[in-house]
Short mmCIF file of C-alpha atoms in Angstrom, two decimals:
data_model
loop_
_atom_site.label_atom_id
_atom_site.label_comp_id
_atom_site.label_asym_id
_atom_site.label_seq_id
_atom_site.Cartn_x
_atom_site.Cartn_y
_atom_site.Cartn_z
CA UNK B 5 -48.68 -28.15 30.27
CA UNK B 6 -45.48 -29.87 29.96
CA UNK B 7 -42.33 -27.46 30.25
CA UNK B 8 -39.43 -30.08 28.98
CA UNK B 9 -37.13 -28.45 26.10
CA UNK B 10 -36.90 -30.49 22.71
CA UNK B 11 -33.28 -32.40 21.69
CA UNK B 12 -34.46 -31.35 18.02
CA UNK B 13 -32.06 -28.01 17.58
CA UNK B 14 -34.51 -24.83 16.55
CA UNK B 15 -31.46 -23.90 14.61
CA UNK B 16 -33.97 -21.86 12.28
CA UNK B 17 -35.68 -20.13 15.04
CA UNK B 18 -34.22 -16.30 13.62
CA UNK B 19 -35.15 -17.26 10.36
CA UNK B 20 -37.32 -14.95 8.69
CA UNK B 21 -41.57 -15.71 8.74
CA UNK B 22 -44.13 -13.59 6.68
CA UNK B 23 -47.31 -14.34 7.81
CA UNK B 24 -50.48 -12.04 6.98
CA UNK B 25 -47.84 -9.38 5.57
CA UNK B 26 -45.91 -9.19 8.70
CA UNK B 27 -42.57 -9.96 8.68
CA UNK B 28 -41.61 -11.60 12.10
CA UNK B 29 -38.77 -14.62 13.19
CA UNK B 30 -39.96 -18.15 14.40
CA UNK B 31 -38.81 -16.52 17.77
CA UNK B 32 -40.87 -13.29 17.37
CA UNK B 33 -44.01 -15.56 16.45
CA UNK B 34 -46.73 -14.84 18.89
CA UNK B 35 -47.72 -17.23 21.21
CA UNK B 36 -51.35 -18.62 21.47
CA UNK B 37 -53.62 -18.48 25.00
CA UNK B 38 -53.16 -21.56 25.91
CA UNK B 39 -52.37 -24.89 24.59
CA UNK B 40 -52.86 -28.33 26.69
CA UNK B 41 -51.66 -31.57 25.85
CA UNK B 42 -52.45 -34.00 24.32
CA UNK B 43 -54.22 -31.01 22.03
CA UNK B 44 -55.66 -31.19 18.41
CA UNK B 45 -55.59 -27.46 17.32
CA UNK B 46 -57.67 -25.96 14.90
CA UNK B 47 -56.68 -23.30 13.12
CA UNK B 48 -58.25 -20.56 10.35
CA UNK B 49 -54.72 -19.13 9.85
CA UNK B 50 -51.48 -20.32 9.11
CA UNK B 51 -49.84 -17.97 11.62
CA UNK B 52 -51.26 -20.03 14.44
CA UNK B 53 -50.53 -22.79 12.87
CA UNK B 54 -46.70 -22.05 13.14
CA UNK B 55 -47.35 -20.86 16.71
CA UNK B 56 -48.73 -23.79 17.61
CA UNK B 57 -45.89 -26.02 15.72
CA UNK B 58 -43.27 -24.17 17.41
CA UNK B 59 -44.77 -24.39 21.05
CA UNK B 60 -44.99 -28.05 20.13
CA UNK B 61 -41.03 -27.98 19.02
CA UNK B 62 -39.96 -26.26 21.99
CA UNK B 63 -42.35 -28.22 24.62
CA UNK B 64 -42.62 -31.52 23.32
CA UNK B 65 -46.13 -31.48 23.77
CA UNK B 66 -48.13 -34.12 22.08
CA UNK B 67 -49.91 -32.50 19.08
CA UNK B 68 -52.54 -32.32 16.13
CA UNK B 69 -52.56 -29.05 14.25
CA UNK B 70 -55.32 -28.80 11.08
CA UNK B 71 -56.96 -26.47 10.08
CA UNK B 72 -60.71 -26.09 11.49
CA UNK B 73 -62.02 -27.11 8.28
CA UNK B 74 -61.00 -30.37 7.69
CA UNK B 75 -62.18 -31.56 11.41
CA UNK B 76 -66.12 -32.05 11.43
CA UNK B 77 -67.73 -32.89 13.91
CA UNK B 78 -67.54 -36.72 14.55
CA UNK B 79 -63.71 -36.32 13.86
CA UNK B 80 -63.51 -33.74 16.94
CA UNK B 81 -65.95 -36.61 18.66
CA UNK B 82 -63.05 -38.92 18.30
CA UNK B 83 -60.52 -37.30 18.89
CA UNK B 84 -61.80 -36.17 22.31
CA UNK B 85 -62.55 -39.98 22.98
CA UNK B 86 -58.77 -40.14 22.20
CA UNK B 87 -57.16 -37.90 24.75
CA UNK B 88 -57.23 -35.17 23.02
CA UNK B 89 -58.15 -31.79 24.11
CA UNK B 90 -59.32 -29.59 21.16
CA UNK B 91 -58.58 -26.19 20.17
CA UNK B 92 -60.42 -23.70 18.20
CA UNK B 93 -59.34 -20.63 16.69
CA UNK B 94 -60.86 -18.28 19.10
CA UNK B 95 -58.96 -19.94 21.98
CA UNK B 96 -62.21 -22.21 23.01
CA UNK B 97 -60.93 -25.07 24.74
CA UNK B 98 -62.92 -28.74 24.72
CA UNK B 99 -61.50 -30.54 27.32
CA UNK B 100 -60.37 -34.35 26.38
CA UNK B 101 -62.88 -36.93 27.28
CA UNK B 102 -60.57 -39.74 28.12
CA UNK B 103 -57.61 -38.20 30.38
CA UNK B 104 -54.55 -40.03 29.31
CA UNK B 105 -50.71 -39.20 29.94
CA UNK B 106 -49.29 -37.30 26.90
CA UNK B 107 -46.87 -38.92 24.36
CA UNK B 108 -44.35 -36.89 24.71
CA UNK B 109 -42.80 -35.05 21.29
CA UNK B 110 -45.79 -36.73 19.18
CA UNK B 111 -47.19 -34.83 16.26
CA UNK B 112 -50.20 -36.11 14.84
CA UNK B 113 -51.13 -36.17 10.68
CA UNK B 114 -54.17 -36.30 9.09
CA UNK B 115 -53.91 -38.36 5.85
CA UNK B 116 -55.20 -36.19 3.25
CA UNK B 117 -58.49 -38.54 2.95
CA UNK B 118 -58.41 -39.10 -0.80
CA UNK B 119 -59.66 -42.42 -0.58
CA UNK B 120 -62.08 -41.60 2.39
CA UNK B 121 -61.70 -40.08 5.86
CA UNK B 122 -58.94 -38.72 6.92
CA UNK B 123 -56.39 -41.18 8.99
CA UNK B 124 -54.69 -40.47 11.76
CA UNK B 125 -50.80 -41.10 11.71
CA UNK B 126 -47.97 -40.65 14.54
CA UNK B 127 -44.78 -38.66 13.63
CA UNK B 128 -42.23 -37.20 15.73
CA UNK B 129 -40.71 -33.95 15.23
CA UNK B 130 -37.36 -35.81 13.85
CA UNK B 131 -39.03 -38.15 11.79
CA UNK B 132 -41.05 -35.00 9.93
CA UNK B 133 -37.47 -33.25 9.26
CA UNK B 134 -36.10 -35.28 6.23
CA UNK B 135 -33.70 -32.54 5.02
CA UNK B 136 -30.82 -32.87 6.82
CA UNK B 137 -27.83 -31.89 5.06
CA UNK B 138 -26.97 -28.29 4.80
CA UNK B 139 -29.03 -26.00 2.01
CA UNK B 140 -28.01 -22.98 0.66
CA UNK B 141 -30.14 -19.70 1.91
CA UNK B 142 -33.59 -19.95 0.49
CA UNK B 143 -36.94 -18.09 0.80
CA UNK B 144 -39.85 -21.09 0.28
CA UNK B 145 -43.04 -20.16 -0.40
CA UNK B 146 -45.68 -21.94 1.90
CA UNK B 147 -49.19 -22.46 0.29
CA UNK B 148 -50.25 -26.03 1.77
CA UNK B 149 -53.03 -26.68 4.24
CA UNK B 150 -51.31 -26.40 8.03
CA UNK B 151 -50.99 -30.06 9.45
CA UNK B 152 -50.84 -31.87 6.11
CA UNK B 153 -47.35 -34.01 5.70
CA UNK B 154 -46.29 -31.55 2.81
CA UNK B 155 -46.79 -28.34 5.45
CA UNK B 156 -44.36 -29.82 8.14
CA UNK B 157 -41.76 -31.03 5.33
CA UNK B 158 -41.44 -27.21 4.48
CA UNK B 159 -41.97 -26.16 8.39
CA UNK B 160 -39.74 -28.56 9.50
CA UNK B 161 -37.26 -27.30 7.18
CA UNK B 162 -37.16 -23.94 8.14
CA UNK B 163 -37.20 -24.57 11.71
CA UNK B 164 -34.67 -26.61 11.77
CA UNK B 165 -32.10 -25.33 9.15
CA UNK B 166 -30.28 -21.57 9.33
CA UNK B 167 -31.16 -19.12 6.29
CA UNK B 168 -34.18 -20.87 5.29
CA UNK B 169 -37.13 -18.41 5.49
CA UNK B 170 -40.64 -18.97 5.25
CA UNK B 171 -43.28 -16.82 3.26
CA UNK B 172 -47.12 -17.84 4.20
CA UNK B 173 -49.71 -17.80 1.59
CA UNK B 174 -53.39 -18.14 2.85
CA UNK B 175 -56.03 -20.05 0.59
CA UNK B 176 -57.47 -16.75 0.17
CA UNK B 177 -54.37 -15.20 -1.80
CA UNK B 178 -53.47 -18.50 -3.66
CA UNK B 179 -54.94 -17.21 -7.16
CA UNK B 180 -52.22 -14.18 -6.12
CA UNK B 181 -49.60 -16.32 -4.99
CA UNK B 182 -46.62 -15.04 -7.50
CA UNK B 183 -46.92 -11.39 -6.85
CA UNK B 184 -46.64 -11.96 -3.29
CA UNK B 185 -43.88 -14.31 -3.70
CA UNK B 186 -42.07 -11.73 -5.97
CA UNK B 187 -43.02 -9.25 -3.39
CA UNK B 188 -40.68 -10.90 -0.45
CA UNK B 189 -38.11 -12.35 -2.65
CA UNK B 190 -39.23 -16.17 -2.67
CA UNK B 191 -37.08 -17.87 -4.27
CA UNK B 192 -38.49 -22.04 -3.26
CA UNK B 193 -41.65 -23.15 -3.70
CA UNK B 194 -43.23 -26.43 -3.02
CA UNK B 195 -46.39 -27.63 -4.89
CA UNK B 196 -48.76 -30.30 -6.33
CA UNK B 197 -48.60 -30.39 -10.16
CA UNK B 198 -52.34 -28.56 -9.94
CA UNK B 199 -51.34 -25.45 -8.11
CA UNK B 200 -48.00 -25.45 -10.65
CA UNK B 201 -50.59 -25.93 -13.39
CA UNK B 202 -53.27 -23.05 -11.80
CA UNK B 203 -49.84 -20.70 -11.68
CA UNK B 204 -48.97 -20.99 -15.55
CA UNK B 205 -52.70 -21.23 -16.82
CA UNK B 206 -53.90 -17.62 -14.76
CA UNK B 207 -50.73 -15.58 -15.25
CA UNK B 208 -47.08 -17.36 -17.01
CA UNK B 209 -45.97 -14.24 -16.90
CA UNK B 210 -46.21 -13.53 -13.32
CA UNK B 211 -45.24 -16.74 -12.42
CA UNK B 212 -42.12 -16.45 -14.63
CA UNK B 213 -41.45 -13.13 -12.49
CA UNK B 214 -41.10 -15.03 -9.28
CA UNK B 215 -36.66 -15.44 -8.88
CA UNK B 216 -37.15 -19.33 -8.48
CA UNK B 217 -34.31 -21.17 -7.90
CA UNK B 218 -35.84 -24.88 -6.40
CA UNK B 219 -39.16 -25.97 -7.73
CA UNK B 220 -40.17 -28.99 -6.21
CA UNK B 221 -44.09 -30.60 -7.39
CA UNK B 222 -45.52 -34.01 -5.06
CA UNK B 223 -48.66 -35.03 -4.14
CA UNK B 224 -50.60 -36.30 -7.16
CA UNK B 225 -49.05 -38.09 -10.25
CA UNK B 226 -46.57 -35.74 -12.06
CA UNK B 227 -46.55 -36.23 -16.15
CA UNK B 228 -43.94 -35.24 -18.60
CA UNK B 229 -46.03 -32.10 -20.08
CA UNK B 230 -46.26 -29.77 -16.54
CA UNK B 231 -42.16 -30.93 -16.02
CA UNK B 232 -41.64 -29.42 -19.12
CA UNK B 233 -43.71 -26.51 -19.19
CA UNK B 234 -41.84 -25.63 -15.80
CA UNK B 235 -38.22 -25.88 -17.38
CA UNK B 236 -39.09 -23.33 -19.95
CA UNK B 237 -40.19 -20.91 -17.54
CA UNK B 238 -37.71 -21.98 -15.37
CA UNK B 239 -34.77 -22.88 -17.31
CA UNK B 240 -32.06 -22.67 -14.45
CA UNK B 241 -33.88 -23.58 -11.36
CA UNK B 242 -33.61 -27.17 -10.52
CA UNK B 243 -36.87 -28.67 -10.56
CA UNK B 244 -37.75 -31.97 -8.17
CA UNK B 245 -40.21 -34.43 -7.71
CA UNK B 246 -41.02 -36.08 -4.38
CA UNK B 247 -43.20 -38.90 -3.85
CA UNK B 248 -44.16 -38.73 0.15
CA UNK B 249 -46.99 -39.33 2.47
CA UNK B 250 -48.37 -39.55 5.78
CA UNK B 251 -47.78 -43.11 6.04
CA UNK B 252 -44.52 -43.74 4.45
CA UNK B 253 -42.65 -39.84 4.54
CA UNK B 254 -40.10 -38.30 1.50
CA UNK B 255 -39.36 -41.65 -0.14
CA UNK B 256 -38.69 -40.79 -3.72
CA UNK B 257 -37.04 -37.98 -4.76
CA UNK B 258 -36.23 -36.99 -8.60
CA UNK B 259 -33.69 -34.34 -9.68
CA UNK B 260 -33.33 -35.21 -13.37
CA UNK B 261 -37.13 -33.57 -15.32
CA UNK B 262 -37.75 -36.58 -16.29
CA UNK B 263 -41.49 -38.05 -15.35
CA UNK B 264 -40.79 -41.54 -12.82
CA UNK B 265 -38.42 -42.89 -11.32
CA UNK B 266 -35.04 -44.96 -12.85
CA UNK B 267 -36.80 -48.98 -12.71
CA UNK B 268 -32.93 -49.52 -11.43
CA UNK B 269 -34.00 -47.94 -8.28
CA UNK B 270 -36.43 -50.75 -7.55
CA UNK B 271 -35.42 -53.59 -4.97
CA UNK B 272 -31.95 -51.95 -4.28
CA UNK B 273 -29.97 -53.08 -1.28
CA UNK B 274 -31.42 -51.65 2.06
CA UNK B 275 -29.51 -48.86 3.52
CA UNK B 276 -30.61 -47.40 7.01
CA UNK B 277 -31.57 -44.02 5.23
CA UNK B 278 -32.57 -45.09 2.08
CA UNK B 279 -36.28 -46.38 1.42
CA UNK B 280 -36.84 -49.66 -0.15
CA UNK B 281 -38.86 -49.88 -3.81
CA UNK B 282 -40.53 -52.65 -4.79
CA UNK B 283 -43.99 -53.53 -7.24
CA UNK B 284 -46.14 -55.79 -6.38
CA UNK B 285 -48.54 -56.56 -9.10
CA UNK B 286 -48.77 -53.40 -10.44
CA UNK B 287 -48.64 -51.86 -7.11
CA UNK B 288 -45.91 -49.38 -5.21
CA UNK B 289 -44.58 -51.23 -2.10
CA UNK B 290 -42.35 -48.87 0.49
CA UNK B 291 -40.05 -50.10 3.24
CA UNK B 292 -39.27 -46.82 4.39
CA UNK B 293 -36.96 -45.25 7.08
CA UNK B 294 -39.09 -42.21 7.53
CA UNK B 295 -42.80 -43.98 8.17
CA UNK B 296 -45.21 -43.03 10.77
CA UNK B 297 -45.40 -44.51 13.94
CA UNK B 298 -46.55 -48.04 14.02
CA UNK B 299 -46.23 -49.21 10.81
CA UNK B 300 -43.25 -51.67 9.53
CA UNK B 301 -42.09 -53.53 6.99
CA UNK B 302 -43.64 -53.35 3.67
CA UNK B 303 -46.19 -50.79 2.93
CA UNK B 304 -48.80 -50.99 0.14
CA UNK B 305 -49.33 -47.52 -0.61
CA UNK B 306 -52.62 -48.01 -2.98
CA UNK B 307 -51.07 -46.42 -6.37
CA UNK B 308 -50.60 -48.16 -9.13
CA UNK B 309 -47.49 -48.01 -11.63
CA UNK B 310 -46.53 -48.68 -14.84
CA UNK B 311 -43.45 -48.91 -17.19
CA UNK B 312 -42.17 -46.59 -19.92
CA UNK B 313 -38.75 -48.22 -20.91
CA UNK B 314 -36.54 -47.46 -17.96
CA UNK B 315 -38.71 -45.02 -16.08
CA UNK B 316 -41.48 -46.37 -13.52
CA UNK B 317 -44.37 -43.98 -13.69
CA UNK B 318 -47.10 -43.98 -11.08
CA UNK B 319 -50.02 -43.47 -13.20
CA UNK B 320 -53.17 -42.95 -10.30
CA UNK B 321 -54.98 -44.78 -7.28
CA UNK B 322 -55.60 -48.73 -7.40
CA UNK B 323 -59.02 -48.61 -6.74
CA UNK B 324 -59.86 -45.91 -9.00
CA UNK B 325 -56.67 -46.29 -12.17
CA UNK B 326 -57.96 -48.82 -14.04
CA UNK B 327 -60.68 -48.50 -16.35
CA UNK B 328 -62.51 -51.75 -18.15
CA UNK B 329 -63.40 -51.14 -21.87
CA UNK B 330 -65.27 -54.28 -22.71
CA UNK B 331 -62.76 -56.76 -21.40
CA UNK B 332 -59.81 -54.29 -22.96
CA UNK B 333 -58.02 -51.79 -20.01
CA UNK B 334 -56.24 -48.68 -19.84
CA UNK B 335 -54.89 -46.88 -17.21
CA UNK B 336 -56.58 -43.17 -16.54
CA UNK B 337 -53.56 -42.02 -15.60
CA UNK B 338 -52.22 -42.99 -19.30
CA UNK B 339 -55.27 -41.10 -21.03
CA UNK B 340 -54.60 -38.02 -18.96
CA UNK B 341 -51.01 -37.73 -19.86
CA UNK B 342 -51.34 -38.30 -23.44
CA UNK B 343 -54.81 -35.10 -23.27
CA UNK B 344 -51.91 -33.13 -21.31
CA UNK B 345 -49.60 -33.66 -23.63
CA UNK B 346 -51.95 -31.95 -26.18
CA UNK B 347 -50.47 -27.69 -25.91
CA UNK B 348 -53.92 -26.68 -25.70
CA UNK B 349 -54.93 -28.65 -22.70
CA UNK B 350 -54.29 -26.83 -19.16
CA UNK B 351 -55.75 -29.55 -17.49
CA UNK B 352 -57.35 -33.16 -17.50
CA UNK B 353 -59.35 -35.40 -15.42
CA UNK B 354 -59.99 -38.92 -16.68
CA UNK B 355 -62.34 -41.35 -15.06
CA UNK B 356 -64.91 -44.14 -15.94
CA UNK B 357 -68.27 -43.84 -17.34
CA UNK B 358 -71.28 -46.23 -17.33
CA UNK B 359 -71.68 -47.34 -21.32
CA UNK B 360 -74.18 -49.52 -23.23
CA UNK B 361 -72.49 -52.99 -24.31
CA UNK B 362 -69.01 -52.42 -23.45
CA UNK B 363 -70.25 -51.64 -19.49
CA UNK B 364 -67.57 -48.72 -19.47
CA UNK B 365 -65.84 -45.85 -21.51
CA UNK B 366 -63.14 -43.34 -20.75
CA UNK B 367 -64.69 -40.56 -20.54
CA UNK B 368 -62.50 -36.79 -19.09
CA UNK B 369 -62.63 -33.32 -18.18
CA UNK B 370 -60.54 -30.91 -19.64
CA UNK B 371 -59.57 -27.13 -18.93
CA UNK B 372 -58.33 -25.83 -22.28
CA UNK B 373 -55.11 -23.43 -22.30
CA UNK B 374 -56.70 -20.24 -22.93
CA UNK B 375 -53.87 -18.51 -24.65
CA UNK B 376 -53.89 -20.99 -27.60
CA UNK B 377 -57.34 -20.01 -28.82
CA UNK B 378 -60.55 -22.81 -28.61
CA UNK B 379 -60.28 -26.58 -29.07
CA UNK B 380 -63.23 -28.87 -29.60
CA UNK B 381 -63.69 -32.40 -28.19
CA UNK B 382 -63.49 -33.40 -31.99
CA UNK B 383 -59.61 -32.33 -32.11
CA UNK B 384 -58.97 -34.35 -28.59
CA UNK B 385 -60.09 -37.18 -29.45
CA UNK B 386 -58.31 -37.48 -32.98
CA UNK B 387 -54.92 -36.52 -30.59
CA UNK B 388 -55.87 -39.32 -28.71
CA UNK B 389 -57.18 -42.16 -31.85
CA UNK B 390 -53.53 -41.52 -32.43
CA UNK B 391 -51.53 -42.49 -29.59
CA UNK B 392 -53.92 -44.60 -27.57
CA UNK B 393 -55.87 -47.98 -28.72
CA UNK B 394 -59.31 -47.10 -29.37
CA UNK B 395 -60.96 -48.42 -26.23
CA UNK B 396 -58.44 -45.71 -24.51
CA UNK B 397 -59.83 -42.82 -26.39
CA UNK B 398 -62.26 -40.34 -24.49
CA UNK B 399 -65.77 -40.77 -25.45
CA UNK B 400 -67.06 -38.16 -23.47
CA UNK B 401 -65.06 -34.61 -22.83
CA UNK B 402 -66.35 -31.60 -20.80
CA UNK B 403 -64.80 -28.24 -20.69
CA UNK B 404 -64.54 -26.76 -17.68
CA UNK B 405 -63.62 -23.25 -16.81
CA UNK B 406 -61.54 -23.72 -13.99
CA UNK B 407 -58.79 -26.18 -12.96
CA UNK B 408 -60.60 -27.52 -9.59
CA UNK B 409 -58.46 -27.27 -6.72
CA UNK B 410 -59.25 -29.18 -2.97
CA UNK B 411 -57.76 -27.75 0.20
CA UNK B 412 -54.94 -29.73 -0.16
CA UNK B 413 -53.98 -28.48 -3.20
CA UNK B 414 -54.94 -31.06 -5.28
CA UNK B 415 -57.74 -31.83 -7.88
CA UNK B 416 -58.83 -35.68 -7.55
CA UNK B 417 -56.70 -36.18 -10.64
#
């Protein structure tokens, strides 16, 4: 086990950590059994999750840290064929199959495997930590799967900034996640539009009892309707959107509740700390500072946009946006903003469906807003014969009882 101290300043290393009700420091964190290197860990918990990050911060160990769920079997194969010794929660050890010297100060991401199985990208501990000028003292809220990019933005923050405290939320207590939040005085909280949009549709009220003072939504497409819905509650917390992933980091970030990006922001003169935005087709391109270890240059990052006067809106996935009425298309991503802009929808999937003659029709899923009283398919699709052409307009709508939710946080939207 490698015993060489980290460059990267643990300048957070006193801030406050609540993990499983405990209130402890980064430095008061306990420390796991034993941890070789190169090691995947596997954690149930996100306290040994943040052991295992900080042991990795203070080591330079070469690291993978997900939780034991979203490793099967052939993925634990691999990574053993790797280098990689792996981990379990009770302290089991699998020693690598392929010894290898370490890369020392590597952490390891799994992609979040949207568009198949997960990938595996290289980060460092500096590339992770995007936030680098000072913040004012914050308590963030930390419900995201440990080992996913979103996780070591927050982690990363706290670690590395003073004042910046941490509270841990299990997938067990999400559906509680406010009154624990308003329990230890959370005031940041980082989320993909569906856990923002499971908050409001259990309990507004206890999510408008949380003292927020940052919300910030990424992950999946953000529309106009859940920005909105958040300023109301929220009327004097600034609210942000950041577009990030594995592959290309925090590469836009939006301040101003407005769905998109400024189109002004595309092709803009490269600066070293400033990502480059381009479309291609109808596709997002990234040059970005912040990517993961071995990519360059332009990066197609598989979601496609579209325009809405002066914003650029990124509307869904390539491979899966686009749906073909009979020769006619329209974006999914479209249809499902214009159902969620309807006050008695919580929550909308859109997505192809096999049709007689025309091959295809738009066809969605919809989680109605309970407080407003019932809505029938009947009264969604006149909303829609209204603002969409009629090859656009749902054929096909099933309630659901539930917004879905993944791991991850997000709902295949």
């Amino acid at each position: 086990m490698s015993t060489r101290r980290r460059s990267t300043a643990l300048i957070g290393d006193d801030n406050t950590v609540v993990v499983g009700g405990k209130r402890l420091t980064w430095r008061t964190l306990h420390k796991l059994p034993q941890l070789p290197s190169p090691a995947a860990v596997l954690v149930d918990n996100g306290a040994d999750a943040l052991a295992a990050l900080r042991h990795h911060a203070v080591h330079g160990t070469e690291l993978l840290v997900a939780t034991e769920t979203r490793v099967d079997e052939l993925m634990r194969e691999e990574l053993g064929e790797s280098g990689f010794a792996i981990v379990l929660p009770d302290g089991t050890v699998t020693p690598a199959k392929l010894k290898r010297v370490e890369e020392s100060g590597r952490a390891w991401l799994l992609t979040s495997g949207s568009t198949g199985r997960p990938k595996r990208i290289g980060h460092t501990l500096e590339s992770l930590t995007t936030v680098t000028a000072d913040q004012p003292p914050r308590t963030w809220l930390l419900p995201y799967s440990p080992g996913t990019y979103a996780w070591w933005q927050v982690v990363t923050l706290s670690l590395t900034q003073a004042d910046q405290g941490l509270v841990v939320v299990e997938p067990h207590e999400l559906e509680d996640w406010p009154a624990i939040a308003t329990e230890h005085g959370v005031t940041a909280a980082s989320g993909t539009p569906t856990f923002w949009r499971q908050a409001i549709y259990r309990d507004a009220d206890a999510l408008g009892a949380v003292p927020l003072e940052q919300l910030t939504l990424g992950g999946e497409p953000v529309d106009q309707a859940i920005l909105d819905q958040l300023r109301e509650i929220f009327p004097k917390a600034r609210i942000s959107w950041i577009y990030a992933s594995s592959e290309v980091g925090a590469s836009i970030v939006v301040h101003d509740g407005k769905a998109g990006f400024p189109k002004a922001w595309l092709d803009r003169e490269p600066r070293p700390d400033r990502p480059v935005l381009s479309v291609e087709g109808d596709e997002l391109v990234i040059r970005s500072p912040h990517h993961g270890a071995g990519l360059v240059g332009a990066v197609r990052t598989g979601d496609r946009v579209e325009y809405d006067g002066d914003r650029v809106l990124i509307t869904g996935r390539l491979d899966s946006d686009e749906i073909n009425v009979g020769g006619s298309k329209v974006s999914a991503g479209v249809v499902r903003n214009v159902l969620m802009g309807h006050p008695g929808v919580s929550w909308a999937r859109v997505f192809a469906r096999k049709a007689p003659l025309v091959g295809r029709m738009v066809a969605a899923e919809v989680v109605p807003n309970r407080s407003l009283g019932p809505i029938t398919d009947a009264d969604l699709v006149q909303w829609c014969s209204t603002r969409l052409p009629d090859y656009g307009v749902p054929r096909r709508i099933k309630f659901l009882d539930e917004i879905p939710q993944k791991e991850t946080l997000k709902s295949d939207v």
